[in-house]
């Protein structure tokens, strides 16, 4: 792949400078790719209707074409360009949760290139709520297809610096509006099956969806690599268990707080004795238990504030990676609210290295 000089431009997160937005929008209209912030994670965008531009996304990320992209819109009217039918539930969900971290799987309209959907007859659509994302989509005049702006298989980026680490030399422009507010990706909700099902837990919780859609199905539980039912694997391509793998192995600990502490401390001692550099990702409340160990400690926030934990999760994994630890030990944060999305990302990072 040819080397491209990567420019990072700061943009005001609340009141994006029109000049900067117009420059990025012009690149998109000309078939280039641009990195922009959303409320979940940074996205690597291209005009959803330009196949040559879409190819650049896959090139830059090293992502296989079998992994479909989410199309981002700024106005509900754009749905008509993307889908053949807007189910009544989609309208109700959009009214409640858009703009926001909810992606809906809908029947694909004929104008949507198969490069976007990985050959599927369905398309993923969301309206982000970040002012920069909304301004950019509007200015570009077209829906924007965008995966998370990380190298394929790496952790999603929540700062422009994370993006730069993964994609410098591969993208012309990164719009930098500081850290993303939510920090985990959108919830992907399938509305094309007999019953609505969450394919990927994310920024909108199962509990919140249930208030509107009482029969919504939770994501299929997986405890080990390869344990996803085949039918689900086909509906959620790209949801490989190791999708978010950090470049260092991760062990996820389960059980009560005391059990987790005991087994994490034992694991640190065992590895330290072998000369291994260990990192731990924990909650603020756990710090006293770990501060006198030889582990490199990252606290993601209070165990009683999962919004804080989600917002710091990926930055924590990246900072432990950069500290060159050889293994990351991570506690479990429960399954309530955002806990489900946090757990999903940690399980994907852990693969089958799961400790109960
Ligand atoms: O928060 C987010 O959703 C971020 C920001 C940038 O919007 N985007 C994001 O995109 O996480 P990506 O490409 O990393 O993940 C999109 C996932 C795919 O891996 C796939 O599992 C699912 O969405 N997806 C996309 N189209 C689909 C389809 N037609 N059917 C089922 N799943 C689909
Ligand atoms: Mg991704």
Coordinates of C-alpha atoms and ligand atoms in Angstrom, one line a residue, residues 61 63 148 150 156 185 200 243-244, ligand 2:
X61 CA -7.5 -1.4 8.1
X63 CA -9.9 -5.7 7.1
X148 CA -14.0 1.6 14.0
X150 CA -8.3 0.7 14.3
X156 CA -11.2 0.2 18.8
X185 CA -19.2 0.7 20.2
X200 CA -23.4 -6.9 19.6
X243 CA -12.0 -9.3 17.2
X244 CA -10.8 -6.9 19.8
Ligands
LIG2 MG1 -14.5 -2.6 14.9

